[in-house]
Amino acid sequence: MITDKILVIGAGGQIGLELIHALAADYGYENVVPADIRDVPGFKNFTSATFNALDAKALFETVTSHGITQIYHLAALLSATGEQQPELAWKLNMESLFHVLNLAKEGHIKKVYWPSSIAVFGPTTPRHLTPQYTVMEPSTIYGISKQAGERWCAWYHNKFNVDVRSLRYPGLIGWKTPPGGGTTDYAVHIFHEALKHKQYTCFLKSDTALPMMHMDDAIRATRMIMEAPASSVKIRGSYNVSAMSFTPAELANIITTLIPEFEISYAPDFRQAIADSWPASIDDTEARSHWGWKPSFDVKGLCQDMLKHLKPNY
Ligand code: AKB
């Protein structure tokens, strides 16, 4: 019998809007409570909650009134918006994590999921096949907050046995939900613009390779680590997970094979420096060996899937 009741904080974002339905398919809509700072039309089949992730009292009341046992804490300011609002990014990304970890420490909830990112790496990290354990000197506030968050998660696990699990997401690409505020967002926008205008101006340079993943794989990886036996989750900071790596030019070439009129141009902005500080590709040996991670989409499959699903909209 399933007894868990799951709160997803920041559920109105790119990952959350997909994750809540994946969770509801297994746990039932009545056992998933999406929460966001605003009312979200996508929550219509759920009993949802509206509160600010920085409001510890509202969080506590939501957890106790709904009998919540697990929290997926997705609320954060990402890399690009974080650079524009550094103090808010630090406050939101760190304080809201403490509120959730403290609820677990005090025994109000049993399990926590909190996403980290490839942004924990920096310009001094080996760029190719970046290993799980390596130099980490992130240069964005988002990356600094995620790296600090990873250490706090590991500390709460080691000190208080908090069952917290985490993945370092690469850029996530899906057709159901829009991204918001990231450096990897171009890899979603490009598909919409290719279908709408047959033209896209990319905010990164043509040869900027970054690690990426189809959203279906990201949701599957998230579910896998949360369902894995606690003994398999040997890393309580955050796991590297990998699927593919490509440059804007490589992505555009594949799109051109499917939409021959498509053309790309380049106008790099402040996000170029962020992308230049990140890995080009990731080694996820530990995730594969500890709890069986394996991606299902490569870049060609990703392009076909994105265009197939987005085409009817345009
Ligand atoms: C971003 O670009 O900020 C995010 C990330 C890689 O964490 N998509």
mmCIF file of C-alpha atoms in Angstrom, residues 22-206:
data_model
loop_
_atom_site.group_PDB
_atom_site.id
_atom_site.type_symbol
_atom_site.label_atom_id
_atom_site.label_comp_id
_atom_site.label_asym_id
_atom_site.label_seq_id
_atom_site.Cartn_x
_atom_site.Cartn_y
_atom_site.Cartn_z
ATOM 1 C CA ALA A 22 4.853 11.524 -13.333
ATOM 2 C CA LEU A 23 4.489 11.269 -9.549
ATOM 3 C CA ALA A 24 0.678 11.358 -9.735
ATOM 4 C CA ALA A 25 0.710 8.456 -12.211
ATOM 5 C CA ASP A 26 2.297 6.297 -9.493
ATOM 6 C CA TYR A 27 1.040 7.797 -6.246
ATOM 7 C CA GLY A 28 -2.357 9.141 -7.357
ATOM 8 C CA TYR A 29 -3.320 12.799 -7.866
ATOM 9 C CA GLU A 30 -4.663 12.904 -4.315
ATOM 10 C CA ASN A 31 -1.192 12.113 -2.938
ATOM 11 C CA VAL A 32 0.766 14.806 -4.797
ATOM 12 C CA VAL A 33 0.583 18.442 -3.643
ATOM 13 C CA PRO A 34 2.144 20.912 -6.091
ATOM 14 C CA ALA A 35 3.169 24.225 -4.542
ATOM 15 C CA ASP A 36 4.372 27.489 -6.010
ATOM 16 C CA ILE A 37 4.576 31.159 -5.086
ATOM 17 C CA ARG A 38 1.688 31.877 -7.503
ATOM 18 C CA ASP A 39 -1.445 30.102 -8.681
ATOM 19 C CA VAL A 40 -0.514 27.871 -11.607
ATOM 20 C CA PRO A 41 -3.178 26.783 -14.153
ATOM 21 C CA GLY A 42 -1.267 23.476 -14.649
ATOM 22 C CA PHE A 43 -2.201 22.413 -11.098
ATOM 23 C CA LYS A 44 -5.880 22.008 -11.935
ATOM 24 C CA ASN A 45 -6.165 18.244 -11.269
ATOM 25 C CA PHE A 46 -4.421 18.549 -7.902
ATOM 26 C CA THR A 47 -5.045 19.974 -4.460
ATOM 27 C CA SER A 48 -2.280 22.575 -4.586
ATOM 28 C CA ALA A 49 -0.687 25.012 -2.163
ATOM 29 C CA THR A 50 0.435 28.591 -2.699
ATOM 30 C CA PHE A 51 3.276 29.922 -0.561
ATOM 31 C CA ASN A 52 6.742 31.458 -0.744
ATOM 32 C CA ALA A 53 9.467 28.815 -0.276
ATOM 33 C CA LEU A 54 11.188 31.269 2.115
ATOM 34 C CA ASP A 55 8.166 31.195 4.432
ATOM 35 C CA ALA A 56 9.088 28.417 6.908
ATOM 36 C CA LYS A 57 5.765 28.742 8.773
ATOM 37 C CA ALA A 58 3.656 28.330 5.626
ATOM 38 C CA LEU A 59 5.812 25.361 4.611
ATOM 39 C CA PHE A 60 5.382 23.730 8.036
ATOM 40 C CA GLU A 61 1.616 24.292 7.938
ATOM 41 C CA THR A 62 1.370 22.778 4.451
ATOM 42 C CA VAL A 63 3.410 19.733 5.503
ATOM 43 C CA THR A 64 1.389 19.083 8.664
ATOM 44 C CA SER A 65 -2.057 19.852 7.233
ATOM 45 C CA HIS A 66 -1.555 17.569 4.209
ATOM 46 C CA GLY A 67 0.361 14.829 6.075
ATOM 47 C CA ILE A 68 3.350 15.222 3.737
ATOM 48 C CA THR A 69 6.048 12.506 3.937
ATOM 49 C CA GLN A 70 8.337 13.471 1.007
ATOM 50 C CA ILE A 71 9.392 16.834 -0.432
ATOM 51 C CA TYR A 72 10.815 17.560 -3.868
ATOM 52 C CA HIS A 73 12.252 21.046 -3.415
ATOM 53 C CA LEU A 74 12.674 22.562 -6.896
ATOM 54 C CA ALA A 75 12.280 26.310 -6.202
ATOM 55 C CA ALA A 76 15.433 28.227 -7.210
ATOM 56 C CA LEU A 77 16.755 31.127 -9.238
ATOM 57 C CA LEU A 78 18.845 29.647 -12.082
ATOM 58 C CA SER A 79 22.190 30.735 -13.511
ATOM 59 C CA ALA A 80 21.223 33.676 -15.741
ATOM 60 C CA THR A 81 18.577 35.290 -13.486
ATOM 61 C CA GLY A 82 20.778 34.545 -10.479
ATOM 62 C CA GLU A 83 23.538 36.740 -11.883
ATOM 63 C CA GLN A 84 21.058 39.588 -12.240
ATOM 64 C CA GLN A 85 19.632 39.203 -8.721
ATOM 65 C CA PRO A 86 22.555 37.696 -6.763
ATOM 66 C CA GLU A 87 21.282 38.428 -3.258
ATOM 67 C CA LEU A 88 17.832 37.060 -3.941
ATOM 68 C CA ALA A 89 19.367 33.990 -5.635
ATOM 69 C CA TRP A 90 21.536 33.254 -2.603
ATOM 70 C CA LYS A 91 18.675 33.843 -0.145
ATOM 71 C CA LEU A 92 16.095 31.789 -2.018
ATOM 72 C CA ASN A 93 18.410 28.944 -3.002
ATOM 73 C CA MET A 94 19.954 28.527 0.467
ATOM 74 C CA GLU A 95 17.305 29.497 3.034
ATOM 75 C CA SER A 96 14.512 27.500 1.438
ATOM 76 C CA LEU A 97 16.786 24.437 1.448
ATOM 77 C CA PHE A 98 17.410 24.850 5.193
ATOM 78 C CA HIS A 99 13.653 25.015 5.838
ATOM 79 C CA VAL A 100 13.173 21.687 4.051
ATOM 80 C CA LEU A 101 16.218 19.957 5.567
ATOM 81 C CA ASN A 102 15.145 21.077 9.055
ATOM 82 C CA LEU A 103 11.682 19.539 8.574
ATOM 83 C CA ALA A 104 13.415 16.254 7.726
ATOM 84 C CA LYS A 105 15.829 16.578 10.655
ATOM 85 C CA GLU A 106 12.892 17.113 13.040
ATOM 86 C CA GLY A 107 11.162 13.993 11.671
ATOM 87 C CA HIS A 108 8.200 15.746 9.972
ATOM 88 C CA ILE A 109 9.130 14.244 6.581
ATOM 89 C CA LYS A 110 10.975 11.056 5.597
ATOM 90 C CA LYS A 111 12.684 11.883 2.308
ATOM 91 C CA VAL A 112 13.917 14.958 0.404
ATOM 92 C CA TYR A 113 14.824 15.518 -3.246
ATOM 93 C CA TRP A 114 16.809 18.644 -4.083
ATOM 94 C CA PRO A 115 18.309 19.324 -7.517
ATOM 95 C CA SER A 116 21.887 20.447 -8.010
ATOM 96 C CA SER A 117 23.416 21.351 -11.372
ATOM 97 C CA ILE A 118 26.493 21.221 -13.591
ATOM 98 C CA ALA A 119 26.801 24.867 -12.449
ATOM 99 C CA VAL A 120 28.660 23.566 -9.360
ATOM 100 C CA PHE A 121 31.688 23.251 -11.648
ATOM 101 C CA GLY A 122 33.778 26.212 -12.749
ATOM 102 C CA PRO A 123 36.535 27.356 -15.075
ATOM 103 C CA THR A 124 39.235 25.395 -13.197
ATOM 104 C CA THR A 125 37.303 22.106 -13.456
ATOM 105 C CA PRO A 126 38.450 19.631 -16.163
ATOM 106 C CA ARG A 127 36.006 20.420 -18.995
ATOM 107 C CA HIS A 128 35.721 17.086 -20.769
ATOM 108 C CA LEU A 129 34.096 14.088 -19.100
ATOM 109 C CA THR A 130 34.081 16.008 -15.830
ATOM 110 C CA PRO A 131 34.293 13.424 -13.043
ATOM 111 C CA GLN A 132 32.109 13.184 -9.933
ATOM 112 C CA TYR A 133 34.988 14.274 -7.681
ATOM 113 C CA THR A 134 37.088 17.127 -9.031
ATOM 114 C CA VAL A 135 38.038 20.787 -8.623
ATOM 115 C CA MET A 136 34.903 22.877 -8.043
ATOM 116 C CA GLU A 137 35.209 26.661 -8.167
ATOM 117 C CA PRO A 138 31.814 27.807 -9.501
ATOM 118 C CA SER A 139 31.725 31.359 -10.825
ATOM 119 C CA THR A 140 27.964 32.063 -10.694
ATOM 120 C CA ILE A 141 25.883 32.716 -7.577
ATOM 121 C CA TYR A 142 23.611 29.884 -8.710
ATOM 122 C CA GLY A 143 26.612 27.526 -8.906
ATOM 123 C CA ILE A 144 27.971 28.698 -5.551
ATOM 124 C CA SER A 145 24.556 28.163 -3.934
ATOM 125 C CA LYS A 146 24.233 24.686 -5.470
ATOM 126 C CA GLN A 147 27.730 23.683 -4.375
ATOM 127 C CA ALA A 148 27.090 24.927 -0.836
ATOM 128 C CA GLY A 149 23.682 23.206 -0.888
ATOM 129 C CA GLU A 150 25.325 19.906 -1.821
ATOM 130 C CA ARG A 151 27.621 20.136 1.185
ATOM 131 C CA TRP A 152 24.699 21.021 3.478
ATOM 132 C CA CYS A 153 22.711 18.027 2.170
ATOM 133 C CA ALA A 154 25.654 15.704 2.862
ATOM 134 C CA TRP A 155 26.112 17.264 6.311
ATOM 135 C CA TYR A 156 22.436 16.818 7.272
ATOM 136 C CA HIS A 157 22.676 13.214 6.092
ATOM 137 C CA ASN A 158 25.867 12.500 8.025
ATOM 138 C CA LYS A 159 24.844 14.304 11.235
ATOM 139 C CA PHE A 160 21.121 13.648 11.418
ATOM 140 C CA ASN A 161 20.584 10.758 8.993
ATOM 141 C CA VAL A 162 18.364 12.929 6.770
ATOM 142 C CA ASP A 163 17.434 10.907 3.669
ATOM 143 C CA VAL A 164 18.233 13.547 1.054
ATOM 144 C CA ARG A 165 18.959 12.697 -2.580
ATOM 145 C CA SER A 166 20.179 14.894 -5.405
ATOM 146 C CA LEU A 167 21.239 15.035 -9.065
ATOM 147 C CA ARG A 168 23.472 17.544 -10.846
ATOM 148 C CA TYR A 169 21.191 18.262 -13.810
ATOM 149 C CA PRO A 170 22.699 19.271 -17.131
ATOM 150 C CA GLY A 171 20.618 21.504 -19.456
ATOM 151 C CA LEU A 172 17.094 20.042 -19.616
ATOM 152 C CA ILE A 173 15.127 19.995 -22.861
ATOM 153 C CA GLY A 174 11.421 19.205 -23.010
ATOM 154 C CA TRP A 175 8.431 20.102 -25.156
ATOM 155 C CA LYS A 176 5.783 20.286 -22.437
ATOM 156 C CA THR A 177 7.128 23.158 -20.331
ATOM 157 C CA PRO A 178 9.180 26.318 -20.992
ATOM 158 C CA PRO A 179 12.546 26.824 -19.264
ATOM 159 C CA GLY A 180 13.193 29.973 -17.221
ATOM 160 C CA GLY A 181 16.350 31.869 -16.427
ATOM 161 C CA GLY A 182 18.999 29.308 -17.419
ATOM 162 C CA THR A 183 22.073 29.434 -19.663
ATOM 163 C CA THR A 184 21.078 26.198 -21.399
ATOM 164 C CA ASP A 185 17.590 27.537 -22.305
ATOM 165 C CA TYR A 186 18.662 28.186 -25.927
ATOM 166 C CA ALA A 187 18.400 24.440 -26.556
ATOM 167 C CA VAL A 188 14.627 24.626 -25.930
ATOM 168 C CA HIS A 189 13.953 28.010 -27.602
ATOM 169 C CA ILE A 190 15.671 26.859 -30.802
ATOM 170 C CA PHE A 191 12.977 24.244 -31.505
ATOM 171 C CA HIS A 192 10.100 26.709 -31.070
ATOM 172 C CA GLU A 193 11.794 29.292 -33.304
ATOM 173 C CA ALA A 194 12.744 26.686 -35.924
ATOM 174 C CA LEU A 195 9.071 25.752 -36.261
ATOM 175 C CA LYS A 196 7.713 29.300 -35.965
ATOM 176 C CA HIS A 197 10.202 31.422 -37.949
ATOM 177 C CA LYS A 198 12.676 28.916 -39.481
ATOM 178 C CA GLN A 199 15.330 31.116 -37.901
ATOM 179 C CA TYR A 200 16.958 31.375 -34.476
ATOM 180 C CA THR A 201 19.492 33.813 -33.045
ATOM 181 C CA CYS A 202 21.474 31.983 -30.392
ATOM 182 C CA PHE A 203 22.802 33.786 -27.310
ATOM 183 C CA LEU A 204 25.793 31.409 -27.164
ATOM 184 C CA LYS A 205 28.628 31.005 -29.690
ATOM 185 C CA SER A 206 28.353 28.256 -32.294
#
